[in-house]
Tab-separated table of N, CA and C in Angstrom:
chain	number	residue	atom	x	y	z
A	1	MET	N	-12.554	4.547	272.378
A	1	MET	CA	-13.794	4.262	271.715
A	1	MET	C	-13.477	3.802	270.296
A	2	ARG	N	-14.108	2.709	269.886
A	2	ARG	CA	-13.931	2.220	268.519
A	2	ARG	C	-14.931	2.944	267.623
A	3	VAL	N	-14.411	3.527	266.538
A	3	VAL	CA	-15.268	4.163	265.548
A	3	VAL	C	-15.003	3.518	264.192
A	4	TYR	N	-16.015	3.607	263.343
A	4	TYR	CA	-15.959	3.018	262.010
A	4	TYR	C	-16.075	4.151	260.997
A	5	VAL	N	-15.032	4.326	260.206
A	5	VAL	CA	-14.948	5.453	259.287
A	5	VAL	C	-15.279	4.976	257.871
A	6	PRO	N	-16.354	5.516	257.279
A	6	PRO	CA	-16.696	5.136	255.908
A	6	PRO	C	-15.786	5.828	254.904
A	7	LEU	N	-15.303	5.055	253.946
A	7	LEU	CA	-14.429	5.586	252.895
A	7	LEU	C	-14.777	4.915	251.569
A	8	THR	N	-14.034	5.283	250.555
A	8	THR	CA	-14.009	4.589	249.275
A	8	THR	C	-12.569	4.119	249.085
A	9	LEU	N	-12.322	3.276	248.085
A	9	LEU	CA	-10.940	2.853	247.855
A	9	LEU	C	-10.030	4.037	247.493
A	10	PRO	N	-10.477	5.004	246.654
A	10	PRO	CA	-9.605	6.164	246.426
A	10	PRO	C	-9.321	6.949	247.710
A	11	ALA	N	-10.304	7.072	248.595
A	11	ALA	CA	-10.074	7.786	249.862
A	11	ALA	C	-9.121	6.998	250.755
A	12	LEU	N	-9.216	5.674	250.738
A	12	LEU	CA	-8.267	4.862	251.498
A	12	LEU	C	-6.861	5.021	250.921
A	13	ALA	N	-6.754	5.086	249.603
A	13	ALA	CA	-5.447	5.298	248.966
A	13	ALA	C	-4.865	6.647	249.390
A	14	GLU	N	-5.705	7.663	249.459
A	14	GLU	CA	-5.253	8.988	249.897
A	14	GLU	C	-4.811	8.950	251.359
A	15	ALA	N	-5.569	8.259	252.200
A	15	ALA	CA	-5.190	8.127	253.608
A	15	ALA	C	-3.853	7.395	253.737
A	16	HIS	N	-3.667	6.382	252.902
A	16	HIS	CA	-2.401	5.642	252.922
A	16	HIS	C	-1.247	6.555	252.488
A	17	ARG	N	-1.489	7.375	251.476
A	17	ARG	CA	-0.454	8.281	250.971
A	17	ARG	C	-0.083	9.346	252.003
A	18	THR	N	-1.088	9.908	252.686
A	18	THR	CA	-0.836	10.992	253.639
A	18	THR	C	-0.544	10.501	255.047
A	19	GLY	N	-0.957	9.254	255.344
A	19	GLY	CA	-0.776	8.726	256.695
A	19	GLY	C	-1.837	9.199	257.668
A	20	GLU	N	-2.859	9.863	257.133
A	20	GLU	CA	-3.906	10.420	258.002
A	20	GLU	C	-5.276	9.949	257.540
A	21	LEU	N	-6.032	9.402	258.477
A	21	LEU	CA	-7.361	8.891	258.165
A	21	LEU	C	-8.345	10.013	257.918
A	22	GLY	N	-8.229	11.048	258.658
A	22	GLY	CA	-9.108	12.195	258.485
A	22	GLY	C	-8.562	13.354	259.270
A	23	SER	N	-8.711	14.530	258.705
A	23	SER	CA	-8.310	15.710	259.460
A	23	SER	C	-9.582	16.313	260.004
A	24	GLY	N	-9.836	16.050	261.269
A	24	GLY	CA	-11.093	16.384	261.909
A	24	GLY	C	-11.601	17.761	261.573
A	25	PRO	N	-12.860	17.990	261.728
A	25	PRO	CA	-13.844	16.981	262.109
A	25	PRO	C	-14.301	16.157	260.901
A	26	PHE	N	-14.583	14.885	261.156
A	26	PHE	CA	-15.109	14.015	260.112
A	26	PHE	C	-16.121	13.053	260.729
A	27	VAL	N	-16.967	12.502	259.880
A	27	VAL	CA	-18.057	11.625	260.315
A	27	VAL	C	-17.560	10.189	260.419
A	28	ALA	N	-17.981	9.534	261.472
A	28	ALA	CA	-17.719	8.108	261.665
A	28	ALA	C	-18.963	7.519	262.328
A	29	TYR	N	-18.905	6.240	262.633
A	29	TYR	CA	-20.031	5.558	263.286
A	29	TYR	C	-19.497	4.779	264.467
A	30	ALA	N	-20.321	4.687	265.512
A	30	ALA	CA	-19.902	4.020	266.745
A	30	ALA	C	-21.141	3.526	267.480
A	31	VAL	N	-20.908	2.819	268.558
A	31	VAL	CA	-22.001	2.369	269.417
A	31	VAL	C	-22.407	3.571	270.270
A	32	THR	N	-23.501	4.181	269.892
A	32	THR	CA	-24.032	5.356	270.593
A	32	THR	C	-25.259	4.938	271.393
A	33	PRO	N	-25.708	5.762	272.333
A	33	PRO	CA	-26.937	5.423	273.071
A	33	PRO	C	-28.132	5.184	272.148
A	34	ALA	N	-28.272	5.999	271.105
A	34	ALA	CA	-29.398	5.820	270.178
A	34	ALA	C	-29.282	4.501	269.411
A	35	LEU	N	-28.057	4.123	269.034
A	35	LEU	CA	-27.868	2.853	268.334
A	35	LEU	C	-28.205	1.691	269.256
A	36	ARG	N	-27.813	1.783	270.515
A	36	ARG	CA	-28.158	0.746	271.502
A	36	ARG	C	-29.673	0.591	271.630
A	37	GLU	N	-30.356	1.724	271.704
A	37	GLU	CA	-31.812	1.694	271.854
A	37	GLU	C	-32.473	1.116	270.606
A	38	TRP	N	-31.986	1.485	269.432
A	38	TRP	CA	-32.553	1.016	268.172
A	38	TRP	C	-32.301	-0.476	267.975
A	39	TYR	N	-31.081	-0.936	268.299
A	39	TYR	CA	-30.707	-2.321	268.036
A	39	TYR	C	-31.226	-3.285	269.101
A	40	LEU	N	-31.537	-2.779	270.260
A	40	LEU	CA	-32.092	-3.581	271.358
A	40	LEU	C	-31.218	-4.776	271.719
A	41	SER	N	-29.958	-4.524	271.945
A	41	SER	CA	-29.040	-5.579	272.360
A	41	SER	C	-28.031	-4.993	273.330
A	42	GLU	N	-27.553	-5.822	274.214
A	42	GLU	CA	-26.473	-5.423	275.116
A	42	GLU	C	-25.161	-6.096	274.733
A	43	ASP	N	-25.201	-6.953	273.706
A	43	ASP	CA	-24.001	-7.645	273.245
A	43	ASP	C	-23.138	-6.660	272.456
A	44	ILE	N	-21.975	-6.319	272.970
A	44	ILE	CA	-21.123	-5.293	272.361
A	44	ILE	C	-20.683	-5.693	270.954
A	45	GLU	N	-20.452	-6.977	270.717
A	45	GLU	CA	-20.059	-7.398	269.370
A	45	GLU	C	-21.186	-7.168	268.378
A	46	GLU	N	-22.421	-7.456	268.773
A	46	GLU	CA	-23.568	-7.202	267.902
A	46	GLU	C	-23.735	-5.706	267.654
A	47	LEU	N	-23.544	-4.912	268.687
A	47	LEU	CA	-23.677	-3.469	268.548
A	47	LEU	C	-22.583	-2.896	267.642
A	48	GLU	N	-21.361	-3.387	267.779
A	48	GLU	CA	-20.282	-2.931	266.919
A	48	GLU	C	-20.531	-3.348	265.472
A	49	TYR	N	-21.103	-4.525	265.282
A	49	TYR	CA	-21.448	-4.977	263.933
A	49	TYR	C	-22.519	-4.063	263.324
A	50	ALA	N	-23.462	-3.628	264.148
A	50	ALA	CA	-24.492	-2.694	263.680
A	50	ALA	C	-23.858	-1.354	263.298
A	51	ALA	N	-22.912	-0.867	264.092
A	51	ALA	CA	-22.217	0.385	263.764
A	51	ALA	C	-21.421	0.227	262.470
A	52	LEU	N	-20.780	-0.923	262.297
A	52	LEU	CA	-20.057	-1.214	261.057
A	52	LEU	C	-21.025	-1.176	259.871
A	53	GLY	N	-22.214	-1.735	260.041
A	53	GLY	CA	-23.219	-1.719	258.985
A	53	GLY	C	-23.664	-0.315	258.625
A	54	ARG	N	-23.806	0.532	259.635
A	54	ARG	CA	-24.172	1.934	259.383
A	54	ARG	C	-23.061	2.633	258.606
A	55	ALA	N	-21.810	2.328	258.946
A	55	ALA	CA	-20.678	2.918	258.215
A	55	ALA	C	-20.627	2.384	256.780
A	56	ALA	N	-20.973	1.120	256.581
A	56	ALA	CA	-20.997	0.552	255.228
A	56	ALA	C	-22.038	1.270	254.368
A	57	LEU	N	-23.193	1.600	254.960
A	57	LEU	CA	-24.208	2.360	254.229
A	57	LEU	C	-23.681	3.755	253.894
A	58	ALA	N	-22.971	4.367	254.807
A	58	ALA	CA	-22.379	5.682	254.546
A	58	ALA	C	-21.325	5.586	253.433
A	59	SER	N	-20.571	4.491	253.402
A	59	SER	CA	-19.605	4.284	252.332
A	59	SER	C	-20.330	4.163	250.990
A	60	LEU	N	-21.475	3.485	250.989
A	60	LEU	CA	-22.277	3.379	249.771
A	60	LEU	C	-22.707	4.768	249.298
A	61	ARG	N	-23.056	5.637	250.241
A	61	ARG	CA	-23.436	7.013	249.880
A	61	ARG	C	-22.240	7.756	249.260
A	62	LEU	N	-21.048	7.508	249.783
A	62	LEU	CA	-19.851	8.117	249.198
A	62	LEU	C	-19.634	7.606	247.775
A	63	LEU	N	-19.884	6.325	247.557
A	63	LEU	CA	-19.753	5.758	246.215
A	63	LEU	C	-20.776	6.368	245.261
A	64	ALA	N	-21.995	6.584	245.738
A	64	ALA	CA	-23.029	7.185	244.897
A	64	ALA	C	-22.624	8.592	244.466
A	65	ALA	N	-21.863	9.279	245.303
A	65	ALA	CA	-21.421	10.641	244.999
A	65	ALA	C	-20.150	10.674	244.144
A	66	ASP	N	-19.481	9.525	243.991
A	66	ASP	CA	-18.226	9.467	243.242
A	66	ASP	C	-18.320	8.362	242.188
A	67	PRO	N	-18.836	8.681	241.007
A	67	PRO	CA	-19.056	7.650	239.998
A	67	PRO	C	-17.774	6.990	239.486
A	68	ASP	N	-16.612	7.596	239.735
A	68	ASP	CA	-15.358	7.020	239.257
A	68	ASP	C	-14.716	6.046	240.245
A	69	ALA	N	-15.222	6.005	241.477
A	69	ALA	CA	-14.624	5.127	242.493
A	69	ALA	C	-14.988	3.667	242.224
A	70	VAL	N	-14.060	2.782	242.530
A	70	VAL	CA	-14.311	1.345	242.438
A	70	VAL	C	-15.509	1.029	243.324
A	71	ARG	N	-16.412	0.226	242.837
A	71	ARG	CA	-17.674	-0.052	243.521
A	71	ARG	C	-17.508	-1.109	244.616
A	72	ARG	N	-16.726	-0.740	245.629
A	72	ARG	CA	-16.516	-1.587	246.809
A	72	ARG	C	-16.594	-0.681	248.027
A	73	ARG	N	-17.449	-1.057	248.982
A	73	ARG	CA	-17.560	-0.276	250.216
A	73	ARG	C	-16.305	-0.497	251.065
A	74	VAL	N	-15.895	0.559	251.764
A	74	VAL	CA	-14.692	0.514	252.603
A	74	VAL	C	-15.021	1.143	253.948
A	75	VAL	N	-14.661	0.447	255.022
A	75	VAL	CA	-14.833	0.971	256.379
A	75	VAL	C	-13.555	0.687	257.148
A	76	VAL	N	-13.013	1.727	257.776
A	76	VAL	CA	-11.814	1.568	258.596
A	76	VAL	C	-12.227	1.627	260.063
A	77	ALA	N	-11.842	0.602	260.822
A	77	ALA	CA	-12.094	0.567	262.268
A	77	ALA	C	-10.875	1.154	262.970
A	78	VAL	N	-11.138	2.120	263.841
A	78	VAL	CA	-10.031	2.778	264.532
A	78	VAL	C	-10.469	3.124	265.952
A	79	ASP	N	-9.544	3.019	266.869
A	79	ASP	CA	-9.815	3.402	268.253
A	79	ASP	C	-9.350	4.836	268.455
A	80	VAL	N	-10.255	5.650	268.979
A	80	VAL	CA	-9.925	7.046	269.282
A	80	VAL	C	-10.088	7.252	270.781
A	81	PRO	N	-9.412	8.247	271.339
A	81	PRO	CA	-9.558	8.500	272.779
A	81	PRO	C	-11.008	8.848	273.138
A	82	ASP	N	-11.406	8.452	274.341
A	82	ASP	CA	-12.733	8.838	274.824
A	82	ASP	C	-12.851	10.349	274.742
A	83	GLY	N	-13.964	10.815	274.274
A	83	GLY	CA	-14.183	12.244	274.143
A	83	GLY	C	-13.787	12.792	272.783
A	84	ALA	N	-13.067	12.010	271.974
A	84	ALA	CA	-12.664	12.482	270.644
A	84	ALA	C	-13.815	12.416	269.657
A	85	ALA	N	-14.812	11.592	269.967
A	85	ALA	CA	-15.986	11.450	269.095
A	85	ALA	C	-17.219	11.887	269.873
A	86	SER	N	-18.062	12.649	269.198
A	86	SER	CA	-19.271	13.131	269.872
A	86	SER	C	-20.493	12.937	268.989
A	87	VAL	N	-21.634	12.809	269.646
A	87	VAL	CA	-22.924	12.657	268.978
A	87	VAL	C	-23.578	14.028	268.910
A	88	ASP	N	-24.155	14.355	267.777
A	88	ASP	CA	-24.913	15.599	267.646
A	88	ASP	C	-26.234	15.404	268.390
A	89	PRO	N	-26.459	16.118	269.481
A	89	PRO	CA	-27.680	15.901	270.276
A	89	PRO	C	-28.956	16.211	269.501
A	90	ASP	N	-28.861	17.036	268.471
A	90	ASP	CA	-30.041	17.363	267.675
A	90	ASP	C	-30.375	16.296	266.638
A	91	ARG	N	-29.401	15.407	266.342
A	91	ARG	CA	-29.625	14.391	265.311
A	91	ARG	C	-29.527	12.974	265.848
A	92	GLY	N	-29.195	12.802	267.102
A	92	GLY	CA	-28.911	11.486	267.657
A	92	GLY	C	-29.992	10.449	267.464
A	93	LEU	N	-31.261	10.856	267.461
A	93	LEU	CA	-32.360	9.901	267.334
A	93	LEU	C	-32.929	9.816	265.920
A	94	GLU	N	-32.414	10.611	264.988
A	94	GLU	CA	-32.871	10.519	263.604
A	94	GLU	C	-32.450	9.171	263.032
A	95	PRO	N	-33.359	8.481	262.348
A	95	PRO	CA	-32.994	7.173	261.776
A	95	PRO	C	-31.764	7.235	260.865
A	96	SER	N	-31.624	8.320	260.112
A	96	SER	CA	-30.483	8.412	259.197
A	96	SER	C	-29.167	8.672	259.925
A	97	ALA	N	-29.241	9.090	261.177
A	97	ALA	CA	-28.021	9.433	261.925
A	97	ALA	C	-27.705	8.432	263.031
A	98	LEU	N	-28.400	7.298	263.074
A	98	LEU	CA	-28.139	6.312	264.131
A	98	LEU	C	-26.678	5.877	264.109
A	99	GLY	N	-26.018	6.009	265.223
A	99	GLY	CA	-24.624	5.604	265.347
A	99	GLY	C	-23.636	6.624	264.829
A	100	GLN	N	-24.114	7.700	264.243
A	100	GLN	CA	-23.214	8.702	263.670
A	100	GLN	C	-22.554	9.537	264.757
A	101	VAL	N	-21.259	9.710	264.612
A	101	VAL	CA	-20.489	10.551	265.524
A	101	VAL	C	-19.600	11.466	264.694
A	102	THR	N	-19.142	12.527	265.330
A	102	THR	CA	-18.172	13.416	264.705
A	102	THR	C	-16.863	13.269	265.466
A	103	VAL	N	-15.808	12.967	264.738
A	103	VAL	CA	-14.475	12.861	265.327
A	103	VAL	C	-13.819	14.226	265.130
A	104	ALA	N	-13.459	14.836	266.240
A	104	ALA	CA	-13.005	16.227	266.207
A	104	ALA	C	-11.563	16.388	265.723
A	105	ALA	N	-10.694	15.464	266.047
A	105	ALA	CA	-9.271	15.625	265.759
A	105	ALA	C	-8.852	14.736	264.585
A	106	SER	N	-7.713	15.042	264.024
A	106	SER	CA	-7.182	14.179	262.973
A	106	SER	C	-6.748	12.852	263.593
A	107	VAL	N	-6.815	11.802	262.782
A	107	VAL	CA	-6.487	10.461	263.259
A	107	VAL	C	-5.455	9.853	262.314
A	108	PRO	N	-4.287	9.495	262.826
A	108	PRO	CA	-3.292	8.842	261.970
A	108	PRO	C	-3.800	7.468	261.521
A	109	LEU	N	-3.577	7.149	260.258
A	109	LEU	CA	-3.987	5.848	259.746
A	109	LEU	C	-3.300	4.726	260.522
A	110	ALA	N	-2.137	4.990	261.081
A	110	ALA	CA	-1.413	3.983	261.865
A	110	ALA	C	-2.209	3.530	263.091
A	111	LYS	N	-3.203	4.315	263.521
A	111	LYS	CA	-4.030	3.945	264.669
A	111	LYS	C	-5.155	2.987	264.291
A	112	ALA	N	-5.342	2.733	262.995
A	112	ALA	CA	-6.420	1.846	262.544
A	112	ALA	C	-6.208	0.436	263.070
A	113	ALA	N	-7.313	-0.187	263.441
A	113	ALA	CA	-7.266	-1.564	263.926
A	113	ALA	C	-7.452	-2.563	262.790
A	114	ALA	N	-8.277	-2.194	261.813
A	114	ALA	CA	-8.567	-3.087	260.690
A	114	ALA	C	-9.262	-2.295	259.592
A	115	VAL	N	-9.308	-2.915	258.425
A	115	VAL	CA	-10.028	-2.347	257.292
A	115	VAL	C	-11.026	-3.401	256.820
A	116	HIS	N	-12.233	-2.968	256.524
A	116	HIS	CA	-13.287	-3.855	256.034
A	116	HIS	C	-13.651	-3.403	254.626
A	117	VAL	N	-13.586	-4.329	253.659
A	117	VAL	CA	-13.799	-3.990	252.250
A	117	VAL	C	-14.618	-5.090	251.589
A	118	ASP	N	-15.477	-4.681	250.651
A	118	ASP	CA	-16.211	-5.666	249.856
A	118	ASP	C	-15.247	-6.486	249.011
A	119	ALA	N	-15.611	-7.735	248.774
A	119	ALA	CA	-14.876	-8.565	247.833
A	119	ALA	C	-15.181	-8.083	246.416
A	120	GLU	N	-14.330	-8.426	245.474
A	120	GLU	CA	-14.534	-7.997	244.089
A	120	GLU	C	-15.871	-8.474	243.542
A	121	ASP	N	-16.321	-9.665	243.951
A	121	ASP	CA	-17.583	-10.178	243.400
A	121	ASP	C	-18.810	-9.404	243.870
A	122	ALA	N	-18.636	-8.512	244.825
A	122	ALA	CA	-19.742	-7.673	245.290
A	122	ALA	C	-19.941	-6.441	244.415
A	123	GLU	N	-18.962	-6.126	243.565
A	123	GLU	CA	-19.001	-4.876	242.805
A	123	GLU	C	-20.282	-4.662	242.003
A	124	PRO	N	-20.819	-5.669	241.281
A	124	PRO	CA	-22.062	-5.414	240.532
A	124	PRO	C	-23.237	-5.034	241.449
A	125	ASP	N	-23.372	-5.720	242.572
A	125	ASP	CA	-24.468	-5.413	243.493
A	125	ASP	C	-24.270	-4.066	244.182
A	126	VAL	N	-23.033	-3.744	244.521
A	126	VAL	CA	-22.743	-2.454	245.156
A	126	VAL	C	-22.979	-1.328	244.145
A	127	ALA	N	-22.600	-1.542	242.897
A	127	ALA	CA	-22.834	-0.528	241.858
A	127	ALA	C	-24.334	-0.296	241.678
A	128	ALA	N	-25.100	-1.370	241.630
A	128	ALA	CA	-26.558	-1.244	241.490
A	128	ALA	C	-27.147	-0.525	242.698
A	129	ALA	N	-26.653	-0.830	243.880
A	129	ALA	CA	-27.149	-0.182	245.104
A	129	ALA	C	-26.832	1.307	245.088
A	130	ALA	N	-25.641	1.664	244.643
A	130	ALA	CA	-25.263	3.081	244.585
A	130	ALA	C	-26.160	3.836	243.603
A	131	ARG	N	-26.488	3.195	242.478
A	131	ARG	CA	-27.387	3.838	241.500
A	131	ARG	C	-28.802	3.972	242.053
A	132	ALA	N	-29.241	2.993	242.839
A	132	ALA	CA	-30.611	2.976	243.349
A	132	ALA	C	-30.808	3.842	244.589
A	133	LEU	N	-29.733	4.268	245.204
A	133	LEU	CA	-29.816	4.982	246.479
A	133	LEU	C	-30.726	6.218	246.447
A	134	PRO	N	-30.624	7.098	245.445
A	134	PRO	CA	-31.523	8.263	245.451
A	134	PRO	C	-33.000	7.882	245.424
A	135	ALA	N	-33.353	6.903	244.615
A	135	ALA	CA	-34.752	6.470	244.555
A	135	ALA	C	-35.174	5.819	245.867
A	136	ALA	N	-34.284	5.047	246.462
A	136	ALA	CA	-34.591	4.411	247.749
A	136	ALA	C	-34.830	5.468	248.817
A	137	ASP	N	-34.000	6.500	248.812
A	137	ASP	CA	-34.182	7.594	249.767
A	137	ASP	C	-35.514	8.303	249.544
A	138	GLY	N	-35.997	8.263	248.309
A	138	GLY	CA	-37.269	8.890	247.980
A	138	GLY	C	-38.477	8.024	248.284
A	139	GLY	N	-38.239	6.817	248.819
A	139	GLY	CA	-39.347	5.961	249.221
A	139	GLY	C	-39.670	4.828	248.262
A	140	ASP	N	-38.906	4.657	247.209
A	140	ASP	CA	-39.145	3.590	246.240
A	140	ASP	C	-38.753	2.242	246.857
A	141	ASP	N	-39.749	1.370	247.065
A	141	ASP	CA	-39.496	0.074	247.711
A	141	ASP	C	-38.611	-0.835	246.866
A	142	ASP	N	-38.786	-0.809	245.537
A	142	ASP	CA	-37.939	-1.641	244.679
A	142	ASP	C	-36.479	-1.192	244.767
A	143	ALA	N	-36.255	0.114	244.798
A	143	ALA	CA	-34.896	0.633	244.936
A	143	ALA	C	-34.329	0.274	246.309
A	144	ARG	N	-35.149	0.337	247.335
A	144	ARG	CA	-34.713	-0.034	248.695
A	144	ARG	C	-34.251	-1.489	248.714
A	145	PHE	N	-34.962	-2.363	247.985
A	145	PHE	CA	-34.594	-3.776	247.887
A	145	PHE	C	-33.213	-3.915	247.244
A	146	VAL	N	-32.939	-3.118	246.210
A	146	VAL	CA	-31.636	-3.150	245.538
A	146	VAL	C	-30.540	-2.667	246.488
A	147	VAL	N	-30.819	-1.591	247.208
A	147	VAL	CA	-29.838	-1.071	248.172
A	147	VAL	C	-29.567	-2.117	249.253
A	148	ASP	N	-30.615	-2.734	249.760
A	148	ASP	CA	-30.437	-3.766	250.786
A	148	ASP	C	-29.655	-4.962	250.255
A	149	GLY	N	-29.687	-5.168	248.943
A	149	GLY	CA	-28.946	-6.275	248.336
A	149	GLY	C	-27.445	-6.164	248.544
A	150	ALA	N	-26.938	-4.955	248.689
A	150	ALA	CA	-25.502	-4.795	248.953
A	150	ALA	C	-25.144	-5.424	250.295
A	151	ASP	N	-26.090	-5.412	251.242
A	151	ASP	CA	-25.830	-5.995	252.562
A	151	ASP	C	-25.743	-7.518	252.532
A	152	ASP	N	-26.139	-8.126	251.413
A	152	ASP	CA	-25.980	-9.574	251.275
A	152	ASP	C	-24.505	-9.958	251.191
A	153	HIS	N	-23.668	-8.963	250.954
A	153	HIS	CA	-22.219	-9.179	250.869
A	153	HIS	C	-21.573	-8.716	252.168
A	154	GLU	N	-20.947	-9.629	252.854
A	154	GLU	CA	-20.216	-9.286	254.078
A	154	GLU	C	-18.935	-8.565	253.701
A	155	LEU	N	-18.622	-7.515	254.437
A	155	LEU	CA	-17.339	-6.862	254.233
A	155	LEU	C	-16.238	-7.790	254.749
A	156	LEU	N	-15.180	-7.917	253.979
A	156	LEU	CA	-14.055	-8.753	254.380
A	156	LEU	C	-13.149	-7.973	255.314
A	157	TRP	N	-12.501	-8.684	256.224
A	157	TRP	CA	-11.603	-8.078	257.199
A	157	TRP	C	-10.183	-8.125	256.650
A	158	TYR	N	-9.489	-6.988	256.737
A	158	TYR	CA	-8.086	-6.911	256.321
A	158	TYR	C	-7.271	-6.279	257.432
A	159	ALA	N	-6.078	-6.800	257.638
A	159	ALA	CA	-5.138	-6.172	258.569
A	159	ALA	C	-4.624	-4.885	257.930
A	160	THR	N	-4.215	-3.957	258.756
A	160	THR	CA	-3.746	-2.673	258.227
A	160	THR	C	-2.505	-2.834	257.346
A	161	GLN	N	-1.739	-3.890	257.565
A	161	GLN	CA	-0.549	-4.138	256.744
A	161	GLN	C	-0.939	-4.474	255.303
A	162	GLU	N	-2.208	-4.816	255.077
A	162	GLU	CA	-2.666	-5.176	253.742
A	162	GLU	C	-3.181	-3.967	252.935
A	163	ILE	N	-3.199	-2.789	253.545
A	163	ILE	CA	-3.699	-1.604	252.851
A	163	ILE	C	-2.945	-1.341	251.551
A	164	PRO	N	-1.614	-1.439	251.506
A	164	PRO	CA	-0.925	-1.185	250.223
A	164	PRO	C	-1.447	-2.081	249.098
A	165	ASN	N	-1.738	-3.338	249.396
A	165	ASN	CA	-2.274	-4.232	248.363
A	165	ASN	C	-3.699	-3.850	247.980
A	166	LEU	N	-4.497	-3.388	248.938
A	166	LEU	CA	-5.880	-3.000	248.655
A	166	LEU	C	-5.951	-1.783	247.734
A	167	VAL	N	-5.017	-0.854	247.895
A	167	VAL	CA	-5.083	0.388	247.129
A	167	VAL	C	-4.168	0.398	245.912
A	168	ALA	N	-3.442	-0.681	245.675
A	168	ALA	CA	-2.557	-0.743	244.513
A	168	ALA	C	-3.388	-0.552	243.248
A	169	GLY	N	-2.972	0.375	242.420
A	169	GLY	CA	-3.660	0.612	241.152
A	169	GLY	C	-4.904	1.468	241.252
A	170	VAL	N	-5.198	1.984	242.447
A	170	VAL	CA	-6.391	2.853	242.609
A	170	VAL	C	-6.023	4.268	242.296
């Protein structure tokens, strides 16, 4: 099963240093039954893109909680064995938990398929989105517009061999 793990650049640097993406249990995003129902598509690429988007929003939440982190969303795509990720049956249909899974075991960073990161030019919009997130969560439509503005920036795809360059100086 492909899961998308939300991180920040400092967390990616730590994963690179330790060789471990997460020591389970940790939150990731995947194509879940609830995500399929919400997205209304059977195209697996579209569904995986939606899961990636959910992980990007979770990465934004991590940035909002860490004011010192570089303002670039980070998502690591990794394949885990079937059964290693599970959906919380009590939260599966909550809008905030769409696509959310819990990965029970630790995952070596070497198992990552790719890393998705914002380009440097996205930093001002991502920073504004991170600042606006609490107000957006509170129902402020203007703040929601700012948060949605981060999605105007596509996450760039990086091979795992490029991780040392991504985290250099972090």
